[in-house]
Amino acid sequence: VSSVEATTAHLERIRAVDGEIHAFLHVNEAALEAAADIDRRRAAGEKLGPVAGVPLAIKDVLVTTDMPSTSGSRILEGYMSPFDATVVANARAAGLIPLGKTNMDEFAMGSSTEHSAYGPTHNPWHLDRVPGGSGGGSAAAVAAFEAPLALGSDTGGSIRQPAHMTGTVGVKPTYGGVSRYGAIALASSLDQVGPVTRTVLDAGLLHDVIAGHDVRDSTSLVEAWPSFADAAREGARGDVLKGLRVGVVRELPEAGFQPGVASSFRNALNKLEQLGAEIVEVSAPHFEHGVAAYYLILPAEASSNLAKFDSVRFGMRVDVPGGTVEDVMAATRDAGFGDEVKRRIILGTYALSAGYYDAYYGSAQKVRTLIQQDFDAAFSSVDVIATPTAPTTAFRLGEQLEDPLQMYLNDVATIPANLAGIPGISIPSGLAEEDGLPVGIQFLAPAREDARLYRVGAAME
Ligand code: GLN
């Protein structure tokens, strides 16, 4: 198929189903022109890469010059960036066709996409269920065949947990593996951009496009990454699971997981064993404290990152006749930020205030170090760690909205990887018997060993 045909088909699909799903905040009117350009260049004999001409959905946390970038927030309504995020620039250079911007929890805070200022996204598997979050738009778009590939961002699970809830593949790369330049920052020490796709190979192809050093991101690794697509092909071919040591975390008890999630996980472990892997229990005693540490570190960093939305430099401004600069700022932030964002700014500001800093932020950083040490110890005896990606299948819209703590616990299994900076992948592991909804299994590997996840993931698919 030509790029114009592929792009047309996806735009038609969006027109047909997105009224119900609401995966997109913005559809790119110029997508067909970009597709026609790729077709012309290919016809002229230009040598283009493997993904040239393929449509791509982009989470609205990533800034783009030709489409608004809102990060799901009212305060950035209609905001046009003067530059492209590096991953977007890389995607365009590889010939990917931006289809549009996808819905998300405001500033990527949430696990259901219900915190979007522009209304929730619905799970294509069941429209009264959430698609997970914060990247529910990207995951739903891919699951509903509105886009073959999507970009997401994962600070505590926002790529992997929606992948789990929509039956898609999601990868959080090693911290520093993908540029964060132009990704509207939530928590800078945790954020990573990564792929959301329907197959492990597709994720590898997209990861190959976005990986690499970026002089504009001081935390980006100077690393010659292997081809993740090749790693996926290698995994699909063969016997990479033979002799593979798969760790299961003792301190992540099955009790907290929905029965169908736990049994899907057990089945996946059995399959791994049948394919020659060895299941080994590992101890990660601080794993379960990840959520607590995360909800101090994240609000602290977020409160600082969101200070730039001051009614002057970016986005909306609420006029206060006769008011001071401070009045304008307060009125703007009051009208522009949603409840969850305000909750976290208050939490973060409190945790960072003089006199409390050591007790809260300092302690959380210590727990973070202990989690990193747990992983180091575990990876001295296993090649990968496996967990269910999230405790439950897609829940009903509204079900957890009034209960922030319940919402936070969605990420109990995904957050530790962000705290430790290690890579993680979620791949579908079947449907839960009680509700027929998708379940994902997560694999974690040591930092810089992202390719291992593609080998294992493709072998399991
Ligand atoms: N659900 C988590 C949160 O609300 C994760 C968010 C993310 O990864 N961006 O913080």
Coordinates of C-alpha atoms and ligand atoms in Angstrom, one line a residue:
V1 CA 0.0 0.0 0.0
S2 CA 1.1 3.5 -0.6
S3 CA 1.4 6.0 2.2
V4 CA -1.6 7.9 0.9
E5 CA -3.7 4.8 1.0
A6 CA -2.6 3.9 4.5
T7 CA -3.1 7.4 5.8
T8 CA -6.5 7.8 4.1
A9 CA -7.6 4.5 5.6
H10 CA -6.6 5.6 9.1
L11 CA -8.2 9.1 8.7
E12 CA -11.4 7.4 7.6
R13 CA -11.2 5.1 10.6
I14 CA -10.8 8.1 12.9
R15 CA -13.8 9.7 11.4
A16 CA -15.8 6.6 11.8
V17 CA -15.0 5.7 15.4
D18 CA -13.4 8.6 17.2
G19 CA -16.7 10.2 18.0
E20 CA -17.2 7.4 20.5
I21 CA -13.7 6.7 21.5
H22 CA -12.2 10.2 21.7
A23 CA -8.6 9.1 21.4
F24 CA -7.7 12.3 19.5
L25 CA -7.6 15.9 20.6
H26 CA -6.5 17.0 17.2
V27 CA -6.4 15.4 13.8
N28 CA -3.7 16.5 11.4
E29 CA -5.4 18.0 8.3
A30 CA -2.1 18.0 6.5
A31 CA -1.4 14.2 7.0
L32 CA -2.3 13.4 3.4
E33 CA 0.1 16.0 2.0
A34 CA 2.9 14.5 4.0
A35 CA 1.9 11.0 2.9
A36 CA 1.8 12.1 -0.8
D37 CA 5.3 13.6 -0.4
I38 CA 6.7 10.2 0.9
D39 CA 5.0 8.4 -2.0
R40 CA 6.6 10.9 -4.5
R41 CA 10.0 10.5 -2.9
R42 CA 9.7 6.7 -3.0
A43 CA 8.6 6.8 -6.6
A44 CA 11.6 9.0 -7.5
G45 CA 13.8 6.2 -6.2
E46 CA 14.8 7.8 -2.9
K47 CA 15.9 5.1 -0.4
L48 CA 13.6 5.5 2.6
G49 CA 13.6 3.7 6.0
P50 CA 11.4 0.9 7.0
V51 CA 8.7 3.1 8.6
A52 CA 8.5 5.8 6.0
G53 CA 4.9 6.6 5.1
V54 CA 3.4 4.9 8.2
P55 CA 0.9 7.0 10.1
L56 CA 1.8 7.9 13.7
A57 CA -0.4 9.2 16.6
I58 CA 1.4 11.5 19.0
K59 CA 0.5 12.0 22.7
D60 CA -0.3 15.6 23.3
V61 CA 2.5 15.9 25.9
L62 CA 4.9 16.1 22.9
V63 CA 5.1 19.5 21.3
T64 CA 4.6 20.0 17.6
T65 CA 4.9 23.0 15.4
D66 CA 1.9 22.3 13.1
M67 CA -0.6 21.1 15.7
P68 CA -1.6 22.5 19.2
S69 CA 0.0 20.9 22.2
T70 CA -2.1 21.0 25.3
S71 CA -0.8 18.2 27.5
G72 CA -4.5 17.6 28.2
S73 CA -4.7 20.9 30.1
R74 CA -7.0 23.9 29.7
I75 CA -4.1 26.2 30.6
L76 CA -2.4 25.2 27.2
E77 CA -5.6 25.3 25.1
G78 CA -4.6 26.1 21.5
Y79 CA -0.9 26.4 22.4
M80 CA 1.4 26.3 19.4
S81 CA 5.0 25.4 20.0
P82 CA 7.7 27.1 18.0
F83 CA 9.6 23.9 17.8
D84 CA 9.1 20.1 17.5
A85 CA 10.0 17.7 20.3
T86 CA 13.1 15.8 19.2
V87 CA 11.2 12.6 19.0
V88 CA 8.7 14.2 16.7
A89 CA 11.5 15.7 14.6
N90 CA 13.0 12.2 14.4
A91 CA 9.7 10.7 13.5
R92 CA 9.2 13.2 10.6
A93 CA 12.8 12.6 9.4
A94 CA 12.1 8.9 9.3
G95 CA 9.1 9.6 7.1
L96 CA 6.4 8.8 9.7
I97 CA 3.1 10.7 9.1
P98 CA 1.8 12.5 12.1
L99 CA -1.9 11.7 12.2
G100 CA -2.8 13.8 15.2
K101 CA -2.4 14.4 18.9
T102 CA -3.9 12.0 21.4
N103 CA -5.8 12.6 24.6
M104 CA -4.2 12.2 28.0
D105 CA -4.7 12.9 31.7
E106 CA -3.9 16.6 32.3
F107 CA -0.1 16.9 32.4
A108 CA 0.1 13.1 32.4
M109 CA -1.3 12.9 35.9
G110 CA -3.6 9.9 36.1
S111 CA -4.3 6.3 35.3
S112 CA -7.6 6.6 33.3
T113 CA -7.4 9.6 31.0
E114 CA -10.4 10.9 32.9
H115 CA -8.4 13.9 34.1
S116 CA -8.1 15.3 30.6
A117 CA -9.6 18.8 30.5
Y118 CA -11.1 17.8 27.1
G119 CA -13.2 14.8 28.3
P120 CA -12.3 11.2 28.8
T121 CA -11.2 8.6 26.2
H122 CA -13.2 5.4 26.0
N123 CA -11.7 1.9 25.9
P124 CA -12.3 0.4 22.4
W125 CA -12.9 -3.0 24.0
H126 CA -15.8 -1.7 26.0
L127 CA -16.9 1.9 25.7
D128 CA -18.0 2.3 29.4
R129 CA -14.4 1.4 30.5
V130 CA -11.4 3.6 30.8
P131 CA -8.4 3.0 28.5
G132 CA -5.9 3.5 31.4
G133 CA -3.8 6.5 31.6
S134 CA -2.3 8.9 31.4
G135 CA -1.7 7.9 27.7
G136 CA -5.2 6.4 27.2
G137 CA -5.5 8.3 23.9
S138 CA -2.5 6.8 22.3
A139 CA -3.3 3.3 23.5
A140 CA -7.0 3.5 22.5
A141 CA -6.0 4.9 19.0
V142 CA -3.8 1.9 18.4
A143 CA -6.2 -0.6 19.9
A144 CA -9.1 0.8 17.7
F145 CA -7.0 0.7 14.5
E146 CA -7.1 4.5 14.3
A147 CA -3.3 4.5 14.2
P148 CA -0.8 1.7 13.7
L149 CA 1.8 3.3 15.9
A150 CA 1.7 5.9 18.7
L151 CA 4.1 7.7 20.9
G152 CA 3.5 7.9 24.6
S153 CA 5.3 9.1 27.8
D154 CA 5.8 7.1 30.9
T155 CA 6.5 8.7 34.3
G156 CA 5.0 6.0 36.5
G157 CA 3.3 3.7 34.0
S158 CA 1.5 5.9 31.5
I159 CA 2.6 3.8 28.5
R160 CA 2.6 0.4 30.0
Q161 CA -0.7 0.5 32.1
P162 CA -2.8 1.8 29.1
A163 CA -1.2 -0.9 27.0
H164 CA -2.3 -3.5 29.5
M165 CA -5.8 -2.1 29.5
T166 CA -6.2 -2.0 25.8
G167 CA -4.4 -5.2 24.7
T168 CA -1.5 -3.3 23.1
V169 CA 2.3 -3.3 23.5
G170 CA 3.9 -0.4 25.4
V171 CA 7.6 0.2 26.1
K172 CA 9.2 2.5 28.7
P173 CA 12.8 2.9 27.5
T174 CA 15.8 3.1 29.8
Y175 CA 15.9 6.6 31.4
G176 CA 18.0 8.7 29.0
G177 CA 17.5 6.4 26.1
V178 CA 15.1 8.7 24.3
S179 CA 15.2 12.5 24.3
R180 CA 12.8 14.4 26.6
Y181 CA 13.3 17.6 24.7
G182 CA 9.9 18.9 23.8
A183 CA 8.1 16.5 26.1
I184 CA 6.2 18.8 28.4
A185 CA 7.8 17.8 31.7
L186 CA 5.8 16.1 34.5
A187 CA 8.7 14.8 36.7
S188 CA 12.0 15.2 34.9
S189 CA 13.8 12.5 36.7
L190 CA 11.1 9.9 35.8
D191 CA 9.7 10.9 32.4
Q192 CA 10.5 8.8 29.3
V193 CA 9.0 8.8 25.9
G194 CA 8.3 5.5 24.2
P195 CA 6.2 3.5 21.7
V196 CA 2.7 2.1 21.9
T197 CA 1.9 -0.4 19.1
R198 CA 0.1 -3.6 18.4
T199 CA 3.1 -5.8 18.1
V200 CA 6.6 -6.0 19.7
L201 CA 8.2 -5.6 16.3
D202 CA 6.3 -2.4 15.6
A203 CA 7.4 -1.1 18.9
G204 CA 11.0 -1.9 18.0
L205 CA 10.7 -0.2 14.7
L206 CA 9.4 3.0 16.3
H207 CA 11.9 2.8 19.2
D208 CA 14.7 2.6 16.6
V209 CA 13.5 6.0 15.2
I210 CA 13.3 7.8 18.6
A211 CA 16.3 6.4 20.4
G212 CA 19.6 8.2 20.7
H213 CA 21.6 11.0 22.2
D214 CA 20.2 14.5 22.0
V215 CA 22.4 17.5 22.9
R216 CA 19.3 19.3 23.9
D217 CA 18.5 16.9 26.7
S218 CA 21.3 16.9 29.3
T219 CA 20.1 13.6 30.8
S220 CA 20.1 11.8 27.4
L221 CA 22.6 8.9 27.3
V222 CA 25.5 8.8 24.8
E223 CA 24.9 5.3 23.7
A224 CA 25.0 3.4 20.5
W225 CA 21.7 1.5 20.8
P226 CA 21.3 -1.8 19.0
S227 CA 18.3 -2.1 16.6
F228 CA 15.3 -3.0 18.7
A229 CA 13.5 -4.2 15.6
D230 CA 16.3 -6.7 15.0
A231 CA 16.0 -7.7 18.6
A232 CA 12.3 -8.3 18.2
R233 CA 12.9 -10.3 15.0
E234 CA 15.5 -12.4 16.8
G235 CA 13.1 -13.1 19.6
A236 CA 10.3 -14.1 17.2
R237 CA 12.6 -16.5 15.4
G238 CA 13.7 -18.6 18.2
D239 CA 14.8 -20.0 21.3
V240 CA 15.8 -16.9 23.3
L241 CA 13.7 -18.1 26.2
K242 CA 15.7 -21.3 26.6
G243 CA 17.7 -21.0 29.8
L244 CA 16.4 -17.4 30.4
R245 CA 16.1 -16.7 34.1
V246 CA 12.9 -14.8 34.8
G247 CA 12.5 -13.3 38.3
V248 CA 9.2 -13.0 40.1
V249 CA 9.1 -10.5 42.9
R250 CA 8.2 -12.2 46.2
E251 CA 7.0 -9.0 47.8
L252 CA 4.4 -8.3 45.0
P253 CA 1.8 -10.7 46.3
E254 CA -0.9 -12.0 44.1
A255 CA -3.5 -11.0 46.7
G256 CA -3.6 -7.4 45.4
F257 CA -4.5 -8.4 41.9
Q258 CA -7.8 -9.1 40.3
P259 CA -8.2 -12.9 40.0
G260 CA -8.3 -12.8 36.2
V261 CA -5.1 -10.7 36.1
A262 CA -3.3 -13.1 38.6
S263 CA -4.3 -16.2 36.6
S264 CA -3.3 -14.6 33.3
F265 CA 0.1 -13.9 34.9
R266 CA 0.4 -17.5 36.1
N267 CA -0.5 -18.8 32.7
A268 CA 2.1 -16.6 31.1
L269 CA 4.7 -17.9 33.6
N270 CA 3.8 -21.5 32.7
K271 CA 4.2 -20.7 29.0
L272 CA 7.6 -19.2 29.7
E273 CA 8.6 -22.4 31.5
Q274 CA 7.3 -24.5 28.6
L275 CA 9.4 -22.5 26.3
G276 CA 12.5 -23.2 28.4
A277 CA 12.7 -20.3 30.8
E278 CA 13.4 -20.8 34.4
I279 CA 11.2 -18.9 36.9
V280 CA 13.1 -17.7 39.9
E281 CA 11.7 -15.9 43.0
V282 CA 13.6 -12.7 43.7
S283 CA 13.3 -10.4 46.7
A284 CA 12.7 -6.7 46.2
P285 CA 11.6 -5.7 49.7
H286 CA 11.2 -2.0 48.8
F287 CA 9.2 -2.5 45.6
E288 CA 6.0 -2.1 47.5
H289 CA 7.1 1.3 48.8
G290 CA 7.5 2.6 45.3
V291 CA 4.1 4.3 45.2
A292 CA 4.7 6.1 48.4
A293 CA 8.1 7.4 47.3
Y294 CA 6.8 8.3 43.9
Y295 CA 3.9 10.4 45.3
L296 CA 6.5 12.6 47.0
I297 CA 9.1 12.8 44.3
L298 CA 6.6 13.3 41.4
P299 CA 4.6 16.1 43.0
A300 CA 7.8 17.8 44.1
E301 CA 9.2 17.8 40.6
A302 CA 5.8 18.5 39.0
S303 CA 5.2 21.5 41.3
S304 CA 8.5 23.0 40.1
N305 CA 7.9 22.1 36.4
L306 CA 4.4 23.6 36.4
A307 CA 5.6 26.9 37.9
K308 CA 6.2 28.1 34.3
F309 CA 2.5 28.3 33.6
D310 CA 2.3 31.7 35.2
S311 CA -0.1 33.4 32.8
V312 CA 2.8 35.3 31.2
R313 CA 5.1 32.9 29.4
F314 CA 2.8 30.2 28.2
G315 CA -0.9 29.6 27.4
M316 CA -3.9 31.1 28.8
R317 CA -4.4 34.3 30.8
V318 CA -7.4 35.3 32.8
D319 CA -7.8 39.0 33.0
V320 CA -8.5 40.5 36.4
P321 CA -9.5 44.1 35.9
G322 CA -7.6 46.3 38.3
G323 CA -5.8 43.2 39.7
T324 CA -2.1 42.8 40.4
V325 CA 0.2 40.4 38.5
E326 CA -0.2 38.0 41.3
D327 CA -4.0 38.2 41.0
V328 CA -3.8 37.4 37.3
M329 CA -1.5 34.5 38.0
A330 CA -3.7 33.1 40.7
A331 CA -6.9 33.5 38.6
T332 CA -5.2 31.9 35.6
R333 CA -3.9 28.9 37.5
D334 CA -7.2 28.5 39.3
A335 CA -9.1 28.4 36.0
G336 CA -6.4 26.6 33.9
F337 CA -5.5 23.7 36.1
G338 CA -7.8 20.8 37.0
D339 CA -8.2 19.3 40.5
E340 CA -5.6 16.5 40.2
V341 CA -3.0 19.0 39.1
K342 CA -3.8 21.3 41.9
R343 CA -3.7 18.4 44.4
R344 CA -0.2 17.5 43.3
I345 CA 1.1 21.1 43.2
I346 CA 0.0 21.5 46.8
L347 CA 1.5 18.2 47.8
G348 CA 4.8 18.9 46.1
T349 CA 5.1 22.5 47.4
Y350 CA 4.4 21.2 50.9
A351 CA 7.0 18.4 50.6
L352 CA 9.6 20.8 49.4
S353 CA 9.1 23.5 51.9
A354 CA 11.7 24.3 54.5
G355 CA 11.6 22.1 57.5
Y356 CA 9.8 19.3 55.7
Y357 CA 12.3 18.7 52.8
D358 CA 14.3 16.1 54.6
A359 CA 11.4 14.3 56.2
Y360 CA 9.5 13.9 52.9
Y361 CA 11.5 14.5 49.7
G362 CA 14.7 13.3 51.4
S363 CA 13.2 10.1 52.7
A364 CA 11.5 9.4 49.3
Q365 CA 14.9 9.8 47.6
K366 CA 16.3 7.2 50.1
V367 CA 13.6 4.8 49.3
R368 CA 14.3 5.4 45.6
T369 CA 17.9 4.4 46.2
L370 CA 16.8 1.2 48.1
I371 CA 14.6 0.2 45.1
Q372 CA 17.5 0.7 42.8
Q373 CA 19.6 -1.5 45.0
D374 CA 16.8 -4.1 45.1
F375 CA 16.9 -4.3 41.3
D376 CA 20.7 -4.4 41.2
A377 CA 20.6 -7.4 43.5
A378 CA 17.8 -9.1 41.7
F379 CA 19.4 -8.7 38.3
S380 CA 22.6 -10.4 39.6
S381 CA 20.6 -13.6 39.5
V382 CA 18.0 -13.1 36.8
D383 CA 17.9 -11.8 33.2
V384 CA 14.5 -10.2 33.4
I385 CA 11.8 -9.6 36.0
A386 CA 8.1 -10.4 35.2
T387 CA 5.1 -8.8 36.9
P388 CA 1.5 -8.3 36.0
T389 CA 1.5 -4.8 34.5
A390 CA -1.4 -3.5 36.6
P391 CA -3.7 -4.8 39.4
T392 CA -7.0 -4.8 37.5
T393 CA -8.4 -4.8 34.0
A394 CA -10.0 -1.6 32.6
F395 CA -12.4 -0.3 35.2
R396 CA -15.6 1.7 34.6
L397 CA -15.5 5.4 33.8
G398 CA -16.0 7.2 37.1
E399 CA -15.3 4.2 39.2
Q400 CA -12.0 5.6 40.7
L401 CA -12.4 9.2 39.9
E402 CA -13.3 10.3 43.5
D403 CA -10.7 8.1 45.1
P404 CA -7.2 9.4 44.3
L405 CA -5.4 6.8 46.4
Q406 CA -7.1 4.0 44.5
M407 CA -6.2 5.6 41.2
Y408 CA -2.5 5.9 42.4
L409 CA -2.4 2.2 43.1
N410 CA -2.9 1.3 39.5
D411 CA 0.9 1.9 39.1
V412 CA 2.1 -0.2 41.9
A413 CA 3.9 -2.6 39.5
T414 CA 5.1 0.0 36.9
I415 CA 6.4 2.8 39.2
P416 CA 9.5 1.0 40.4
A417 CA 11.0 0.9 36.9
N418 CA 10.7 4.7 36.6
L419 CA 12.3 5.2 40.1
A420 CA 15.2 3.0 39.1
G421 CA 15.5 4.3 35.5
I422 CA 15.3 0.8 34.0
P423 CA 13.3 -0.3 30.9
G424 CA 10.0 -2.0 30.9
I425 CA 7.6 -3.5 28.4
S426 CA 4.0 -4.5 28.6
I427 CA 2.7 -7.1 26.2
P428 CA -0.8 -8.7 26.0
S429 CA -1.1 -11.9 28.0
G430 CA -4.7 -12.7 27.2
L431 CA -8.1 -11.8 28.5
A432 CA -9.3 -12.0 32.1
E433 CA -11.8 -14.8 32.6
E434 CA -14.3 -12.7 34.7
D435 CA -14.7 -9.8 32.3
G436 CA -13.1 -10.7 29.0
L437 CA -10.9 -7.6 29.1
P438 CA -7.2 -7.4 28.1
V439 CA -4.4 -8.2 30.6
G440 CA -0.7 -7.4 30.1
I441 CA 2.5 -8.9 31.4
Q442 CA 5.4 -6.6 32.2
F443 CA 9.0 -7.5 31.8
L444 CA 11.8 -5.4 33.3
A445 CA 15.5 -5.5 32.5
P446 CA 18.6 -3.7 33.7
A447 CA 19.3 -0.2 32.5
R448 CA 20.5 -0.1 28.8
E449 CA 19.2 -3.7 28.2
D450 CA 16.1 -2.6 26.4
A451 CA 16.9 -5.0 23.5
R452 CA 16.5 -7.9 25.9
L453 CA 12.9 -6.9 26.5
Y454 CA 12.2 -6.9 22.7
R455 CA 13.7 -10.4 22.4
V456 CA 11.7 -11.8 25.3
G457 CA 8.5 -9.9 24.3
A458 CA 8.6 -11.1 20.7
A459 CA 9.3 -14.7 21.8
M460 CA 6.2 -14.5 24.1
E461 CA 3.8 -13.0 21.6
Ligands
GLN1 N1 -0.5 7.3 36.8 C1 0.8 7.8 37.2 C2 0.6 9.2 37.7 O1 -0.6 9.7 37.7 C3 1.7 7.8 36.0 C4 1.7 8.9 35.2 C5 2.6 8.8 34.0 O2 3.3 7.9 33.8 N2 2.7 9.9 33.3 O3 1.5 9.9 38.0

